Coordinates of N, CA and C and ligand atoms in Angstrom, one line a residue:
X190 N 0.8 -1.2 0.0 CA 0.0 0.0 0.0 C 0.9 1.2 0.0
X191 N 0.4 2.2 -0.7 CA 1.2 3.5 -0.7 C 0.3 4.7 -0.2
X192 N -1.0 4.4 -0.1 CA -1.9 5.5 0.3 C -3.3 4.9 0.7
X193 N -4.0 5.6 1.6 CA -5.4 5.4 1.9 C -6.0 6.7 2.3
X194 N -7.3 6.7 2.5 CA -8.0 8.0 2.8 C -7.6 8.6 4.1
X195 N -7.2 7.7 5.1 CA -6.8 8.1 6.4 C -8.0 8.8 7.2
X196 N -9.2 8.7 6.7 CA -10.3 9.3 7.4 C -11.5 8.4 7.7
X197 N -11.6 7.3 7.0 CA -12.7 6.4 7.2 C -12.6 5.5 8.5
X198 N -13.6 4.8 8.8 CA -13.6 4.0 10.0 C -12.5 3.0 10.0
X199 N -12.2 2.3 8.8 CA -11.1 1.4 8.8 C -9.8 2.0 9.0
X200 N -9.5 3.2 8.4 CA -8.3 3.9 8.6 C -8.1 4.3 10.1
X201 N -9.3 4.8 10.7 CA -9.2 5.2 12.1 C -8.8 4.1 13.0
X202 N -9.0 2.8 12.6 CA -8.7 1.7 13.4 C -7.4 1.0 12.9
X203 N -6.6 1.7 12.2 CA -5.3 1.1 11.7 C -5.6 -0.1 10.8
X204 N -6.7 -0.2 10.1 CA -7.0 -1.2 9.2 C -7.1 -0.7 7.8
X205 N -6.1 0.1 7.4 CA -6.0 0.8 6.1 C -6.2 -0.2 5.0
X206 N -5.8 -1.4 5.2 CA -5.9 -2.4 4.1 C -7.4 -2.7 3.7
X207 N -8.3 -2.2 4.5 CA -9.7 -2.4 4.2 C -10.3 -1.0 3.7
X208 N -9.5 0.0 3.6 CA -10.0 1.3 3.2 C -10.5 1.2 1.7
X209 N -11.7 1.7 1.4 CA -12.2 1.6 0.1 C -11.3 2.5 -0.9
X210 N -10.5 3.4 -0.4 CA -9.7 4.3 -1.2 C -8.2 3.9 -1.1
X211 N -7.9 2.7 -0.6 CA -6.5 2.4 -0.6 C -5.9 2.3 -1.9
X212 N -4.6 2.6 -2.0 CA -3.8 2.6 -3.3 C -2.8 1.5 -3.1
X213 N -2.9 0.5 -3.9 CA -1.9 -0.6 -3.8 C -0.6 -0.2 -4.5
X214 N 0.4 -0.9 -4.2 CA 1.8 -0.6 -4.8 C 1.8 -0.9 -6.2
X215 N 1.0 -1.9 -6.7 CA 1.1 -2.3 -8.1 C -0.3 -2.2 -8.8
X216 N -0.3 -1.6 -10.0 CA -1.5 -1.6 -10.8 C -2.6 -0.8 -10.3
X217 N -2.4 0.2 -9.5 CA -3.4 1.0 -9.0 C -3.3 2.5 -9.4
X218 N -4.4 3.2 -9.4 CA -4.3 4.6 -9.8 C -4.0 5.4 -8.5
X219 N -2.9 6.1 -8.5 CA -2.5 6.9 -7.3 C -3.2 8.2 -7.2
X220 N -3.0 8.9 -6.2 CA -3.8 10.1 -6.0 C -3.5 11.2 -7.0
X221 N -2.3 11.1 -7.7 CA -2.0 12.0 -8.7 C -2.3 11.5 -10.1
X222 N -3.2 10.4 -10.2 CA -3.6 9.8 -11.4 C -2.6 9.0 -12.1
X223 N -1.4 8.8 -11.6 CA -0.4 8.0 -12.2 C -0.7 6.5 -11.8
X224 N -0.1 5.6 -12.5 CA -0.3 4.2 -12.2 C 0.9 3.7 -11.4
X225 N 0.6 2.9 -10.3 CA 1.7 2.3 -9.5 C 2.3 1.1 -10.2
X226 N 3.6 0.9 -10.1 CA 4.2 -0.2 -10.8 C 5.0 -1.1 -9.9
X227 N 4.8 -1.0 -8.6 CA 5.3 -1.9 -7.6 C 6.8 -2.2 -7.8
X228 N 7.2 -3.5 -7.7 CA 8.5 -3.9 -7.8 C 9.2 -3.6 -9.1
X229 N 8.4 -3.3 -10.1 CA 9.0 -2.9 -11.4 C 9.4 -1.5 -11.5
X230 N 9.2 -0.7 -10.4 CA 9.6 0.7 -10.4 C 11.0 0.9 -10.0
X231 N 11.6 1.9 -10.5 CA 13.0 2.3 -10.0 C 12.8 3.1 -8.7
X232 N 11.7 3.8 -8.5 CA 11.5 4.5 -7.3 C 10.0 4.6 -7.1
X233 N 9.5 5.0 -6.0 CA 8.1 5.1 -5.7 C 7.8 6.2 -4.7
X234 N 6.8 6.9 -4.9 CA 6.4 7.9 -3.9 C 5.2 7.3 -3.1
X235 N 5.4 7.4 -1.8 CA 4.4 6.8 -0.9 C 4.2 7.7 0.3
X236 N 3.0 7.7 0.9 CA 2.7 8.4 2.1 C 3.6 7.8 3.2
X237 N 4.2 8.7 4.0 CA 5.2 8.2 5.0 C 4.5 7.2 6.0
X238 N 3.2 7.3 6.1 CA 2.5 6.3 7.0 C 2.7 4.9 6.6
X239 N 3.0 4.7 5.3 CA 3.1 3.3 4.7 C 4.5 3.0 4.4
X240 N 5.5 3.7 5.0 CA 6.9 3.4 4.7 C 7.6 3.1 6.0
X241 N 8.5 2.1 6.0 CA 9.3 1.8 7.1 C 10.7 1.9 6.7
X242 N 11.6 2.2 7.7 CA 13.0 2.4 7.5 C 13.6 1.0 7.7
X243 N 14.4 0.6 6.8 CA 15.2 -0.7 7.0 C 16.5 -0.2 7.5
X244 N 16.9 -0.7 8.7 CA 18.2 -0.3 9.2 C 19.4 -0.6 8.3
X245 N 20.4 0.3 8.3 CA 21.5 0.1 7.4 C 22.2 -1.2 7.6
X246 N 22.2 -1.7 8.8 CA 22.9 -2.9 9.1 C 22.1 -4.2 8.6
X247 N 20.9 -4.0 8.2 CA 20.1 -5.2 7.8 C 20.2 -5.4 6.3
X248 N 20.7 -6.5 5.9 CA 20.8 -6.8 4.4 C 19.4 -6.8 3.8
X249 N 19.3 -6.2 2.6 CA 17.9 -6.1 2.0 C 17.4 -7.5 1.7
X250 N 18.2 -8.4 1.4 CA 17.6 -9.8 1.1 C 17.2 -10.4 2.4
X251 N 17.6 -9.9 3.5 CA 17.1 -10.4 4.8 C 15.8 -9.7 5.2
X252 N 15.7 -8.4 4.8 CA 14.5 -7.7 5.1 C 13.3 -8.0 4.2
X253 N 13.6 -8.4 3.0 CA 12.5 -8.6 2.0 C 11.5 -9.6 2.5
X254 N 11.8 -10.7 3.0 CA 10.8 -11.7 3.5 C 9.9 -11.1 4.6
X255 N 10.4 -10.1 5.3 CA 9.6 -9.6 6.4 C 8.4 -8.8 5.9
X256 N 8.5 -8.3 4.6 CA 7.6 -7.3 4.1 C 6.3 -8.0 3.5
X257 N 6.3 -9.2 3.2 CA 5.1 -9.9 2.7 C 4.8 -11.1 3.5
X258 N 5.6 -12.1 3.4 CA 5.4 -13.3 4.2 C 5.5 -13.0 5.7
X259 N 6.4 -12.1 6.1 CA 6.6 -11.8 7.5 C 5.3 -11.1 8.1
X260 N 4.8 -10.1 7.4 CA 3.7 -9.3 8.0 C 2.4 -10.2 7.9
X261 N 2.4 -11.1 7.0 CA 1.2 -12.0 6.8 C 1.0 -12.9 8.1
X262 N 2.1 -13.3 8.6 CA 2.0 -14.1 9.9 C 2.1 -13.3 11.1
X263 N 2.9 -12.2 11.1 CA 3.2 -11.4 12.3 C 1.9 -10.7 12.7
X264 N 1.2 -10.1 11.7 CA 0.0 -9.4 12.0 C -1.1 -10.2 12.8
X265 N -1.5 -11.3 12.3 CA -2.5 -12.1 13.1 C -1.9 -12.6 14.4
X266 N -0.6 -12.9 14.5 CA -0.1 -13.4 15.7 C -0.2 -12.3 16.8
X267 N 0.0 -11.0 16.4 CA -0.1 -9.9 17.3 C -1.6 -9.7 17.6
X268 N -2.4 -9.6 16.6 CA -3.8 -9.3 16.7 C -4.5 -10.3 17.7
X269 N -4.1 -11.6 17.6 CA -4.8 -12.6 18.4 C -4.0 -12.9 19.7
X270 N -2.9 -12.2 20.0 CA -2.2 -12.3 21.2 C -1.3 -13.6 21.2
X271 N -0.9 -14.0 20.0 CA -0.1 -15.2 19.9 C 1.4 -14.9 19.9
X272 N 1.8 -14.1 20.9 CA 3.2 -13.6 20.9 C 3.7 -13.6 22.3
X273 N 3.3 -14.7 23.1 CA 3.7 -14.7 24.5 C 4.4 -16.0 24.8
X274 N 5.5 -15.9 25.6 CA 6.2 -17.1 26.1 C 5.2 -18.0 26.8
X275 N 5.4 -19.3 26.6 CA 4.5 -20.3 27.3 C 3.4 -20.8 26.4
X276 N 3.1 -20.0 25.3 CA 2.1 -20.5 24.4 C 2.7 -21.5 23.4
X277 N 1.9 -22.4 22.9 CA 2.4 -23.4 22.0 C 1.7 -23.2 20.6
X278 N 2.5 -23.0 19.6 CA 2.0 -22.7 18.3 C 2.3 -23.9 17.3
X279 N 1.2 -24.3 16.6 CA 1.3 -25.3 15.6 C 1.4 -24.6 14.2
X280 N 2.4 -24.9 13.5 CA 2.6 -24.3 12.1 C 2.4 -25.4 11.1
X281 N 1.3 -25.3 10.3 CA 1.0 -26.3 9.3 C 1.6 -25.9 8.0
X282 N 2.6 -26.6 7.6 CA 3.3 -26.3 6.3 C 4.6 -25.5 6.6
X283 N 5.6 -25.8 6.0 CA 6.9 -25.1 6.2 C 7.3 -24.4 4.8
X284 N 6.4 -23.6 4.3 CA 6.8 -22.8 3.1 C 7.3 -21.5 3.5
X285 N 7.0 -20.5 2.7 CA 7.5 -19.1 3.0 C 6.8 -18.6 4.3
X286 N 5.5 -18.8 4.4 CA 4.8 -18.3 5.6 C 5.1 -19.1 6.8
X287 N 5.1 -20.4 6.7 CA 5.4 -21.2 7.8 C 6.8 -21.0 8.4
X288 N 7.8 -20.8 7.5 CA 9.1 -20.5 7.9 C 9.1 -19.2 8.8
X289 N 8.4 -18.2 8.4 CA 8.4 -16.9 9.1 C 7.6 -17.1 10.4
X290 N 6.6 -17.9 10.4 CA 5.8 -18.1 11.7 C 6.7 -18.8 12.7
X291 N 7.5 -19.7 12.3 CA 8.4 -20.4 13.2 C 9.4 -19.4 13.8
X292 N 10.0 -18.6 12.9 CA 11.0 -17.6 13.4 C 10.4 -16.6 14.4
X293 N 9.2 -16.1 14.1 CA 8.6 -15.1 15.0 C 8.2 -15.8 16.3
X294 N 7.6 -17.0 16.2 CA 7.2 -17.7 17.4 C 8.4 -17.9 18.3
X295 N 9.5 -18.4 17.8 CA 10.7 -18.6 18.6 C 11.2 -17.3 19.2
X296 N 11.1 -16.2 18.4 CA 11.6 -14.9 18.9 C 10.7 -14.5 20.1
X297 N 9.4 -14.9 20.0 CA 8.4 -14.5 21.1 C 8.6 -15.4 22.3
X298 N 9.4 -16.4 22.2 CA 9.6 -17.4 23.3 C 8.6 -18.5 23.4
X299 N 7.9 -18.8 22.3 CA 6.9 -19.8 22.2 C 7.4 -21.1 21.9
X300 N 6.7 -22.2 22.3 CA 7.0 -23.5 21.9 C 6.3 -23.7 20.5
X301 N 7.1 -24.3 19.6 CA 6.6 -24.5 18.2 C 6.6 -25.9 17.7
X302 N 5.5 -26.4 17.2 CA 5.5 -27.6 16.5 C 5.2 -27.4 15.0
X303 N 6.0 -28.0 14.2 CA 5.7 -27.9 12.7 C 5.0 -29.1 12.3
X304 N 4.0 -29.0 11.5 CA 3.2 -30.1 11.0 C 3.3 -30.1 9.5
X305 N 3.8 -31.2 8.9 CA 4.0 -31.2 7.5 C 3.8 -32.5 6.9
X306 N 3.5 -32.5 5.6 CA 3.4 -33.8 4.8 C 4.7 -34.3 4.3
X307 N 5.7 -33.4 4.4 CA 7.1 -33.7 3.9 C 8.1 -34.1 4.9
X308 N 8.5 -35.4 5.0 CA 9.4 -35.8 6.0 C 10.8 -35.1 5.9
X309 N 11.1 -34.7 4.7 CA 12.3 -33.9 4.4 C 12.4 -32.6 5.1
X310 N 11.2 -32.1 5.6 CA 11.2 -30.8 6.2 C 11.6 -30.8 7.7
X311 N 11.7 -32.0 8.3 CA 12.0 -32.1 9.7 C 13.3 -31.5 10.1
X312 N 14.4 -31.8 9.3 CA 15.7 -31.2 9.7 C 15.6 -29.7 9.6
X313 N 15.0 -29.1 8.6 CA 14.9 -27.7 8.4 C 14.2 -27.1 9.6
X314 N 13.0 -27.7 9.9 CA 12.2 -27.2 11.0 C 12.9 -27.2 12.3
X315 N 13.5 -28.3 12.7 CA 14.0 -28.5 14.0 C 15.5 -27.9 14.1
X316 N 16.3 -28.4 13.2 CA 17.7 -28.0 13.3 C 18.0 -26.6 12.8
X317 N 17.4 -26.2 11.7 CA 17.7 -24.9 11.1 C 16.9 -23.8 11.8
X318 N 15.6 -24.0 11.9 CA 14.7 -22.9 12.4 C 14.4 -22.9 13.9
X319 N 14.8 -24.1 14.5 CA 14.6 -24.1 16.0 C 13.3 -24.6 16.5
X320 N 12.4 -25.2 15.6 CA 11.2 -25.7 16.1 C 11.4 -26.7 17.2
X321 N 10.5 -26.8 18.1 CA 10.6 -27.8 19.2 C 10.3 -29.2 18.9
X322 N 9.4 -29.3 17.9 CA 9.0 -30.7 17.5 C 8.4 -30.6 16.1
X323 N 8.4 -31.8 15.5 CA 7.9 -32.0 14.1 C 7.0 -33.1 14.0
X324 N 5.8 -32.9 13.4 CA 4.8 -33.9 13.2 C 4.6 -34.1 11.8
X325 N 4.8 -35.4 11.4 CA 4.5 -35.8 10.0 C 3.0 -36.1 9.8
X326 N 2.3 -35.3 9.2 CA 0.8 -35.4 9.1 C 0.4 -36.7 8.4
X327 N 1.2 -37.2 7.6 CA 0.8 -38.5 6.8 C 1.2 -39.7 7.6
X328 N 1.8 -39.6 8.8 CA 2.2 -40.7 9.6 C 1.0 -41.3 10.2
X329 N 0.6 -42.6 10.0 CA -0.6 -43.2 10.5 C -0.4 -43.6 12.0
X330 N 0.8 -43.6 12.5 CA 1.1 -44.2 13.8 C 1.1 -43.1 14.9
Ligands
LIG212 ZN1 -9.7 5.0 4.7

């Protein structure tokens, strides 16, 4: 998103993504009637409300996953209070979103179980990402 009305009920509750006048980063008509080109752009003008600063010390390839897969799992975890030590999170599937869910949950001090149909994901889940347990959903036993 690069813009919203900032006046409607949704915007007033920090739910700008439901604003009927939101302007998406790609393929949308911006407030100046230009079309947004998203990642195909060399540069983009956005309302500062929709911009975050990436610290100089953070590599851009490390920051990029936080901006789509990251916020997709982070936002509901915060909204539903799933960010507290002592809670146990089950992550179904270890793709882009599941990977981020495991990382956030471990950073929040949660216990994490990864549930997958792929036995080859166990090592990645437990050894690489730090999940506490792995459940193979196709295992009949
Ligand atoms: Zn609005």
